[in-house]
Amino acid sequence: MPDDRQQSAEHASTISAAPMVPIDPSVNTWTRFITTFEPSEYTTWIDESVSWKTTCYIGDWSPLLKLRVRGPEAKAFFEYLSTNHWPDFRVHQAKHAIFCREDGKIVGEGVIMMLGHEDLIFTSVPGVTWALYQFYHGARKFNATIEVVSDEWYLFQVQGPKSVEIMEEVTGSPVTDLKFMNAKELAIDGSKFLCLRQGVSGERGFELWGPAREGRKVYSAIVESGAKFGIRQLGGRAKPVNHVEGAFPTPGLDFLPAVHGNDPELRSYHEFLQAGNLVHVSFLHLGANGNYSTDPPAHHRTPYDLGWGWLVNFEHDFIGKDALKAIADDPPNALVTLEWNSEDVIDVYTSLFRADTLEYMELPRNAGGSVTGSRVCVNDAVVGCAVSRCYSYWFKKMISLCIIEKEHAVLGTEVLVLWGKENEPQKLIRAIVKPAPYKEDQRKKSLKS
């Protein structure tokens, strides 16, 4: 039997640095992103976290899983899984798709792009594994083929006020004609890719989809060309800050995919993942921390809980339709941002110098890998769950997303957030209900300004 050192070495050999990004020898801290490691910081997390408001960043999302479905019923397959449908879906358009189980709880979500009339690509993590399972073992069959193409594509983000100038400079082609969630083919030194207008940063920006073998070349060219515009390379430490500022709920950070349970379908799904060696990306291992609940199903959410009710359309058949229809007229919860009281937050850090030390608040936020939820209270009653507690250097505030009972989602409502683990020192922190997104949404504004 191998000793612990051998087992550790074998495990480490299965995880590598992000293959699409050139190694920076000055980097000495790393953050895990799915099955690869990426630099934690290139400059500093503060410098990188302001880049998408002032200049631009380039970031690597290539490790996300990617699924390609082709055939006459490729679109119908995704519509069956998704809460929305797309009668006017056009080539080189993209859509946000949300997949639910029959109880209306989200099992995965991601972006679908139409590469051809019968050719779609979908990127996610839990959404990809769920789509694979439904294709092979679901209640309906579709005239299409399915293929995991994760390693065949790079996926970069170029986001921020200077993204237009950078992309036009490096490609020699205009991008101001692109409408939101539409793509067109561009090239850098002969390397072609699809440039999708998108904005996970909450700013105007682009996602670049291209062949993996050309990823490093394209990435390096953008970094070099963007230097005069102040481009930053985005490390793993600052990456999720924009998820909170821009209110982009994320599986494994703000909610858990609804894959925890022991009903027949989930048992079959778990067996499917194990047989296909997909357990390492299945989110089955993710749990929950914090004083709200450590029970994973407590962090299963509906689209309405996460501000995605507008992406639910009942004019087609989809998994979870009946459950969502039952709550559509009066959803119990809403998504808001909480702005935490700065004096109370400062006291948490001050407690590091007292005997009654409170739980430390990592900056800018905790690493991924589990949902950390804090109870949100009004008049001693728990009315919500604060997730993704995050320090925004740009706004000089500690903020979080919050799934809260709808009656308490009124802007300006004062609530209390319980900070600290059970059976350890705890503190009630004052907070105010703010809009989600907290930062003004710039994604759809004109690219010509």
Coordinates of C-alpha atoms in Angstrom, one line a residue:
M1 CA 0.0 0.0 0.0
P2 CA 1.5 3.4 -0.9
D3 CA 2.4 5.7 2.0
D4 CA 0.9 9.2 2.5
R5 CA 3.7 10.9 0.6
Q6 CA 3.2 8.8 -2.4
Q7 CA -0.6 9.3 -2.3
S8 CA -0.1 13.0 -2.0
A9 CA 2.3 13.0 -5.0
E10 CA -0.2 11.0 -7.1
H11 CA -3.0 13.4 -6.2
A12 CA -0.9 16.4 -7.0
S13 CA 0.0 15.0 -10.4
T14 CA -3.7 15.2 -11.4
I15 CA -3.9 19.0 -10.7
S16 CA -1.8 21.5 -12.7
A17 CA -1.4 25.2 -13.4
A18 CA -4.0 26.6 -15.8
P19 CA -2.8 25.4 -19.2
M20 CA -4.2 28.3 -21.2
V21 CA -2.2 31.0 -19.4
P22 CA 1.6 31.5 -19.6
I23 CA 3.4 30.9 -16.3
D24 CA 4.4 34.1 -14.6
P25 CA 7.6 33.3 -12.6
S26 CA 6.9 36.2 -10.2
V27 CA 3.8 34.5 -8.9
N28 CA 4.2 32.4 -5.7
T29 CA 0.6 32.0 -4.5
W30 CA -2.0 29.9 -6.2
T31 CA -5.7 29.4 -6.0
R32 CA -7.6 26.3 -7.1
F33 CA -10.2 26.7 -9.8
I34 CA -12.0 23.4 -10.4
T35 CA -9.2 21.0 -11.4
T36 CA -6.4 23.5 -12.1
F37 CA -4.5 26.1 -10.2
E38 CA -4.3 29.8 -11.2
P39 CA -2.2 32.6 -9.8
S40 CA -3.9 34.0 -6.6
E41 CA -2.6 37.6 -7.4
Y42 CA -0.6 39.1 -10.2
T43 CA -0.2 42.6 -8.8
T44 CA -2.4 42.7 -5.7
W45 CA -6.1 41.8 -5.2
I46 CA -6.9 45.4 -4.5
D47 CA -5.3 46.6 -7.8
E48 CA -7.0 43.8 -9.7
S49 CA -10.4 44.4 -8.1
V50 CA -10.5 48.0 -9.3
S51 CA -9.4 47.2 -12.8
W52 CA -12.8 46.4 -14.3
K53 CA -14.1 49.8 -13.1
T54 CA -11.1 51.9 -14.3
T55 CA -9.2 50.1 -17.0
C56 CA -9.6 46.4 -18.0
Y57 CA -8.7 42.9 -17.0
I58 CA -8.1 39.6 -18.7
G59 CA -9.1 36.5 -16.8
D60 CA -9.1 32.8 -17.6
W61 CA -12.3 30.7 -17.2
S62 CA -11.1 27.9 -19.5
P63 CA -11.3 25.2 -16.7
L64 CA -15.1 25.4 -16.8
L65 CA -16.7 22.3 -18.3
K66 CA -18.0 22.6 -21.9
L67 CA -20.6 20.5 -23.6
R68 CA -21.4 20.5 -27.3
V69 CA -24.7 19.2 -28.6
R70 CA -25.4 18.8 -32.3
G71 CA -28.4 17.7 -34.3
P72 CA -32.0 18.6 -35.2
E73 CA -33.2 18.6 -31.6
A74 CA -30.1 20.2 -29.9
K75 CA -32.0 23.3 -29.0
A76 CA -35.1 21.4 -27.9
F77 CA -32.9 19.4 -25.6
F78 CA -31.6 22.5 -23.8
E79 CA -35.1 24.0 -23.7
Y80 CA -36.4 20.9 -22.0
L81 CA -33.7 21.3 -19.3
S82 CA -34.0 25.1 -19.0
T83 CA -36.6 27.3 -17.4
N84 CA -36.6 29.5 -20.4
H85 CA -36.9 28.9 -24.2
W86 CA -35.7 30.7 -27.2
P87 CA -37.9 30.7 -30.3
D88 CA -35.7 33.3 -32.0
F89 CA -32.3 31.9 -31.0
R90 CA -29.8 32.8 -33.7
V91 CA -26.3 31.7 -34.7
H92 CA -23.7 33.4 -32.6
Q93 CA -26.2 34.4 -29.9
A94 CA -25.8 33.3 -26.3
K95 CA -28.3 32.7 -23.5
H96 CA -28.3 32.2 -19.8
A97 CA -29.8 28.8 -19.0
I98 CA -31.0 27.6 -15.7
F99 CA -31.7 23.9 -15.1
C100 CA -34.0 22.7 -12.2
R101 CA -35.2 19.5 -10.8
E102 CA -38.8 18.7 -10.6
D103 CA -39.1 20.5 -7.2
G104 CA -38.0 23.7 -8.9
K105 CA -34.6 23.8 -7.2
I106 CA -31.6 24.7 -9.3
V107 CA -29.3 21.9 -10.3
G108 CA -27.1 23.9 -12.7
E109 CA -26.8 27.0 -14.8
G110 CA -24.5 28.4 -17.4
V111 CA -24.2 30.0 -20.8
I112 CA -25.4 28.4 -24.1
M113 CA -24.0 29.7 -27.4
M114 CA -25.3 28.7 -30.8
L115 CA -22.4 27.9 -33.0
G116 CA -24.6 26.7 -35.9
H117 CA -28.3 26.1 -36.6
E118 CA -28.0 22.6 -35.1
D119 CA -24.9 23.2 -33.0
L120 CA -24.8 24.5 -29.5
I121 CA -22.1 24.7 -26.8
F122 CA -22.8 25.0 -23.1
T123 CA -20.4 26.0 -20.4
S124 CA -20.9 25.4 -16.7
V125 CA -19.8 22.8 -14.1
P126 CA -22.8 21.2 -12.4
G127 CA -25.0 22.1 -15.3
V128 CA -22.8 20.1 -17.7
T129 CA -22.9 16.9 -15.6
W130 CA -26.6 17.2 -15.2
A131 CA -27.2 17.7 -18.9
L132 CA -25.1 14.6 -19.6
Y133 CA -27.1 12.6 -17.2
Q134 CA -30.4 13.8 -18.6
F135 CA -29.3 13.1 -22.2
Y136 CA -28.5 9.5 -21.5
H137 CA -31.0 8.7 -18.6
G138 CA -33.6 11.3 -18.7
A139 CA -37.4 10.8 -19.3
R140 CA -37.1 12.2 -22.8
K141 CA -34.9 11.3 -25.7
F142 CA -33.6 13.8 -28.4
N143 CA -32.4 13.4 -31.9
A144 CA -28.9 14.9 -31.2
T145 CA -25.4 13.9 -30.3
I146 CA -23.5 15.1 -27.2
E147 CA -19.8 15.5 -26.5
V148 CA -17.7 16.9 -23.7
V149 CA -15.3 19.4 -25.2
S150 CA -13.9 21.0 -22.1
D151 CA -10.2 20.7 -23.1
E152 CA -10.8 21.8 -26.7
W153 CA -11.7 25.4 -26.0
Y154 CA -10.1 28.3 -24.1
L155 CA -12.5 30.8 -22.5
F156 CA -11.1 34.2 -21.6
Q157 CA -12.8 37.3 -20.3
V158 CA -11.7 40.8 -21.3
Q159 CA -13.8 43.2 -19.2
G160 CA -13.8 46.9 -18.2
P161 CA -14.1 50.4 -19.7
K162 CA -11.0 50.0 -21.8
S163 CA -12.0 46.6 -23.2
V164 CA -13.3 48.0 -26.5
E165 CA -10.1 49.9 -27.2
I166 CA -8.0 46.8 -26.3
M167 CA -10.0 44.4 -28.5
E168 CA -10.0 46.7 -31.5
E169 CA -6.3 47.4 -31.0
V170 CA -5.2 43.7 -30.8
T171 CA -7.6 42.4 -33.5
G172 CA -7.6 45.4 -35.9
S173 CA -11.4 45.0 -36.2
P174 CA -14.3 47.0 -34.8
V175 CA -16.3 45.5 -31.9
T176 CA -18.7 48.4 -31.2
D177 CA -21.3 46.8 -33.5
L178 CA -21.8 43.8 -31.2
K179 CA -25.0 43.6 -29.3
F180 CA -25.2 42.2 -25.8
M181 CA -25.0 38.4 -25.7
N182 CA -24.0 38.3 -29.4
A183 CA -20.7 37.1 -30.9
K184 CA -18.7 37.4 -34.0
E185 CA -15.5 35.9 -35.4
L186 CA -12.3 37.9 -34.9
A187 CA -8.6 37.0 -35.1
I188 CA -5.3 37.8 -33.6
D189 CA -2.3 37.1 -35.7
G190 CA -4.3 34.6 -37.7
S191 CA -5.7 32.8 -34.6
K192 CA -9.5 32.9 -35.0
F193 CA -12.0 33.0 -32.1
L194 CA -15.5 34.0 -31.3
C195 CA -15.8 37.3 -29.4
L196 CA -19.0 37.3 -27.3
R197 CA -20.2 40.6 -25.9
Q198 CA -20.8 39.8 -22.2
G199 CA -20.3 41.3 -18.8
V200 CA -19.8 39.1 -15.7
S201 CA -17.9 42.0 -14.3
G202 CA -21.0 44.2 -14.5
E203 CA -19.1 46.3 -17.0
R204 CA -18.9 46.2 -20.8
G205 CA -16.7 43.4 -21.9
F206 CA -16.2 40.3 -23.9
E207 CA -15.7 36.5 -23.6
L208 CA -13.4 34.9 -26.1
W209 CA -14.0 31.4 -27.2
G210 CA -11.3 29.7 -29.3
P211 CA -9.2 26.5 -29.8
A212 CA -7.2 25.5 -26.8
R213 CA -4.0 25.0 -28.8
E214 CA -3.9 28.8 -29.5
G215 CA -4.9 29.9 -26.0
R216 CA -1.5 31.0 -24.7
K217 CA -0.8 32.9 -28.0
V218 CA -4.0 34.9 -27.8
Y219 CA -3.8 35.5 -24.1
S220 CA -0.2 36.8 -24.4
A221 CA -1.1 39.1 -27.3
I222 CA -3.9 40.7 -25.4
V223 CA -1.7 41.3 -22.3
E224 CA 1.0 42.8 -24.5
S225 CA -1.4 45.0 -26.5
G226 CA -3.4 46.0 -23.5
A227 CA -0.4 47.2 -21.4
K228 CA -0.7 50.8 -22.7
F229 CA -4.4 50.8 -21.6
G230 CA -3.6 49.6 -18.1
I231 CA -4.8 46.0 -18.5
R232 CA -4.5 43.7 -15.5
Q233 CA -4.3 39.9 -15.3
L234 CA -7.0 38.8 -12.9
G235 CA -6.0 36.4 -10.2
G236 CA -8.2 34.0 -8.3
R237 CA -8.3 36.1 -5.1
A238 CA -10.0 39.1 -6.8
K239 CA -12.1 37.0 -9.3
P240 CA -15.2 36.5 -7.2
V241 CA -15.4 40.1 -6.0
N242 CA -17.4 41.1 -9.1
H243 CA -19.8 38.3 -8.4
V244 CA -20.9 40.2 -5.3
E245 CA -20.7 43.7 -6.6
G246 CA -22.6 42.7 -9.7
A247 CA -25.0 40.2 -8.0
F248 CA -24.1 37.1 -10.0
P249 CA -25.1 34.2 -7.8
T250 CA -22.6 31.4 -8.2
P251 CA -22.9 27.6 -7.4
G252 CA -20.5 26.7 -4.6
L253 CA -20.4 30.2 -3.3
D254 CA -24.0 31.5 -3.0
F255 CA -26.0 28.3 -3.3
L256 CA -25.5 24.6 -3.8
P257 CA -26.7 22.6 -6.8
A258 CA -29.7 20.5 -5.8
V259 CA -27.8 17.2 -5.9
H260 CA -27.9 16.3 -2.2
G261 CA -30.4 13.7 -1.4
N262 CA -31.3 10.0 -1.7
D263 CA -34.3 9.8 -4.0
P264 CA -34.1 7.4 -6.9
E265 CA -33.2 10.0 -9.5
L266 CA -30.4 11.3 -7.4
R267 CA -29.1 7.9 -6.6
S268 CA -29.0 7.1 -10.3
Y269 CA -27.3 10.5 -11.0
H270 CA -24.6 9.8 -8.4
E271 CA -23.9 6.4 -9.9
F272 CA -23.7 7.9 -13.4
L273 CA -21.1 10.4 -12.1
Q274 CA -19.0 7.7 -10.5
A275 CA -19.1 5.5 -13.5
G276 CA -18.0 8.3 -15.7
N277 CA -15.3 9.5 -13.3
L278 CA -17.0 12.8 -13.0
V279 CA -17.3 13.0 -9.2
H280 CA -14.4 15.4 -8.9
V281 CA -16.5 18.1 -10.6
S282 CA -20.0 17.0 -9.6
F283 CA -20.3 19.4 -6.6
L284 CA -21.4 16.4 -4.5
H285 CA -18.4 17.0 -2.2
L286 CA -19.3 20.6 -1.6
G287 CA -20.9 21.4 1.7
A288 CA -22.1 24.4 3.7
N289 CA -20.6 26.3 6.6
G290 CA -21.7 29.2 8.7
N291 CA -24.4 29.6 11.4
Y292 CA -27.3 29.7 9.0
S293 CA -27.2 25.9 8.3
T294 CA -24.6 23.3 7.5
D295 CA -27.3 21.1 5.9
P296 CA -26.7 21.2 2.1
P297 CA -30.4 21.1 1.1
A298 CA -30.9 24.4 3.1
H299 CA -28.8 26.0 0.4
H300 CA -30.8 24.6 -2.6
R301 CA -32.5 27.5 -4.3
T302 CA -35.2 28.3 -6.9
P303 CA -34.6 30.8 -9.7
Y304 CA -36.8 33.3 -7.8
D305 CA -34.6 33.1 -4.7
L306 CA -31.6 34.3 -6.8
G307 CA -33.2 37.1 -8.8
W308 CA -33.7 34.9 -11.9
G309 CA -37.5 34.8 -12.0
W310 CA -37.5 36.7 -15.3
L311 CA -35.7 33.7 -16.9
V312 CA -38.7 31.4 -16.1
N313 CA -41.1 31.0 -19.1
F314 CA -44.1 28.7 -18.8
E315 CA -44.9 28.6 -22.5
H316 CA -42.9 25.4 -22.9
D317 CA -42.4 22.1 -21.1
F318 CA -39.4 21.9 -18.9
I319 CA -38.2 20.0 -15.8
G320 CA -39.6 21.8 -12.7
K321 CA -42.3 23.7 -14.5
D322 CA -45.2 22.7 -12.1
A323 CA -43.2 23.5 -8.9
L324 CA -42.1 26.9 -10.2
K325 CA -45.6 27.7 -11.5
A326 CA -47.0 27.2 -8.0
I327 CA -44.8 30.0 -6.6
A328 CA -44.5 32.3 -9.6
D329 CA -47.2 34.7 -8.6
D330 CA -45.9 35.2 -5.0
P331 CA -42.3 33.9 -4.6
P332 CA -41.4 33.7 -0.9
N333 CA -37.8 35.1 -1.2
A334 CA -35.9 37.8 -3.1
L335 CA -32.2 38.5 -3.7
V336 CA -30.8 41.7 -2.3
T337 CA -27.4 43.1 -1.3
L338 CA -26.6 43.8 2.3
E339 CA -24.3 46.7 3.2
W340 CA -22.7 45.8 6.5
N341 CA -22.2 48.5 9.2
S342 CA -18.5 49.5 9.0
E343 CA -18.2 50.2 12.7
D344 CA -19.4 46.7 13.6
V345 CA -17.1 45.2 11.0
I346 CA -14.1 47.1 12.3
D347 CA -14.9 45.7 15.8
V348 CA -14.6 42.2 14.3
Y349 CA -11.0 43.0 13.3
T350 CA -10.4 44.8 16.6
S351 CA -11.3 41.6 18.4
L352 CA -8.1 40.0 17.1
F353 CA -6.4 41.9 20.0
R354 CA -9.0 40.9 22.6
A355 CA -9.5 37.6 24.5
D356 CA -13.0 37.3 23.0
T357 CA -11.7 37.0 19.4
L358 CA -14.4 36.8 16.8
E359 CA -14.2 34.7 13.7
Y360 CA -11.8 36.2 11.2
M361 CA -13.1 37.9 8.1
E362 CA -10.8 36.9 5.2
L363 CA -10.1 39.7 2.7
P364 CA -11.6 40.2 0.2
R365 CA -13.7 37.2 0.9
N366 CA -13.5 33.5 1.7
A367 CA -12.2 31.1 -0.9
G368 CA -14.6 28.9 -2.8
G369 CA -15.4 25.3 -2.1
S370 CA -18.5 25.7 0.1
V371 CA -21.3 28.0 0.8
T372 CA -20.9 30.1 4.0
G373 CA -24.2 31.4 5.2
S374 CA -25.0 33.8 8.1
R375 CA -28.4 34.2 9.7
V376 CA -30.1 37.5 8.9
C377 CA -32.6 38.5 11.6
V378 CA -35.3 41.0 12.1
N379 CA -36.8 41.3 15.6
D380 CA -35.1 38.1 16.7
A381 CA -36.6 36.1 13.8
V382 CA -34.4 34.6 11.1
V383 CA -35.6 36.1 7.8
G384 CA -32.7 35.3 5.4
C385 CA -29.3 34.0 4.7
A386 CA -26.3 36.2 3.9
V387 CA -23.8 34.7 1.5
S388 CA -20.5 35.8 -0.2
R389 CA -19.5 38.3 2.5
C390 CA -17.0 40.4 0.6
Y391 CA -15.0 43.6 1.1
S392 CA -15.3 45.9 -1.9
Y393 CA -12.2 48.2 -2.0
W394 CA -13.9 50.2 -4.7
F395 CA -16.9 51.1 -2.4
K396 CA -14.9 50.8 0.9
K397 CA -17.7 48.6 2.2
M398 CA -18.3 45.1 3.4
I399 CA -21.2 43.7 1.4
S400 CA -22.9 40.4 0.8
L401 CA -25.6 38.9 -1.2
C402 CA -28.7 37.8 0.7
I403 CA -31.6 35.5 0.1
I404 CA -34.3 37.2 2.2
E405 CA -38.0 36.8 2.8
K406 CA -39.7 39.1 0.3
E407 CA -41.5 41.3 2.9
H408 CA -38.0 42.3 4.3
A409 CA -36.5 43.0 0.8
V410 CA -37.6 46.6 0.8
L411 CA -34.6 48.9 0.1
G412 CA -33.4 50.6 3.3
T413 CA -34.7 47.9 5.6
E414 CA -32.4 47.5 8.7
V415 CA -31.5 43.9 9.6
L416 CA -28.9 42.1 11.8
V417 CA -26.4 39.6 10.5
L418 CA -25.1 37.0 12.9
W419 CA -21.3 36.7 12.6
G420 CA -19.4 33.8 14.1
K421 CA -19.5 30.1 14.3
E422 CA -21.7 28.1 16.7
N423 CA -20.3 27.6 20.2
E424 CA -17.8 30.4 19.6
P425 CA -17.9 34.2 20.2
Q426 CA -20.6 35.7 17.9
K427 CA -21.6 39.3 17.1
L428 CA -24.8 40.8 15.6
I429 CA -23.7 43.2 12.8
R430 CA -26.1 45.9 11.6
A431 CA -26.8 45.9 7.9
I432 CA -29.0 47.7 5.4
V433 CA -30.9 46.2 2.4
K434 CA -29.5 47.6 -0.8
P435 CA -30.1 46.8 -4.5
A436 CA -28.8 43.7 -6.2
P437 CA -26.6 44.5 -8.1
Y438 CA -24.9 46.9 -5.7
K439 CA -22.8 48.4 -8.4
E440 CA -24.5 50.1 -11.3
D441 CA -24.9 47.6 -14.2
Q442 CA -22.9 48.8 -17.2
R443 CA -23.1 45.7 -19.3
K444 CA -25.6 46.8 -21.9
K445 CA -24.6 50.4 -22.4
S446 CA -23.4 51.6 -25.8
L447 CA -19.9 50.5 -26.7
K448 CA -19.4 53.7 -28.7
S449 CA -19.3 56.0 -25.7

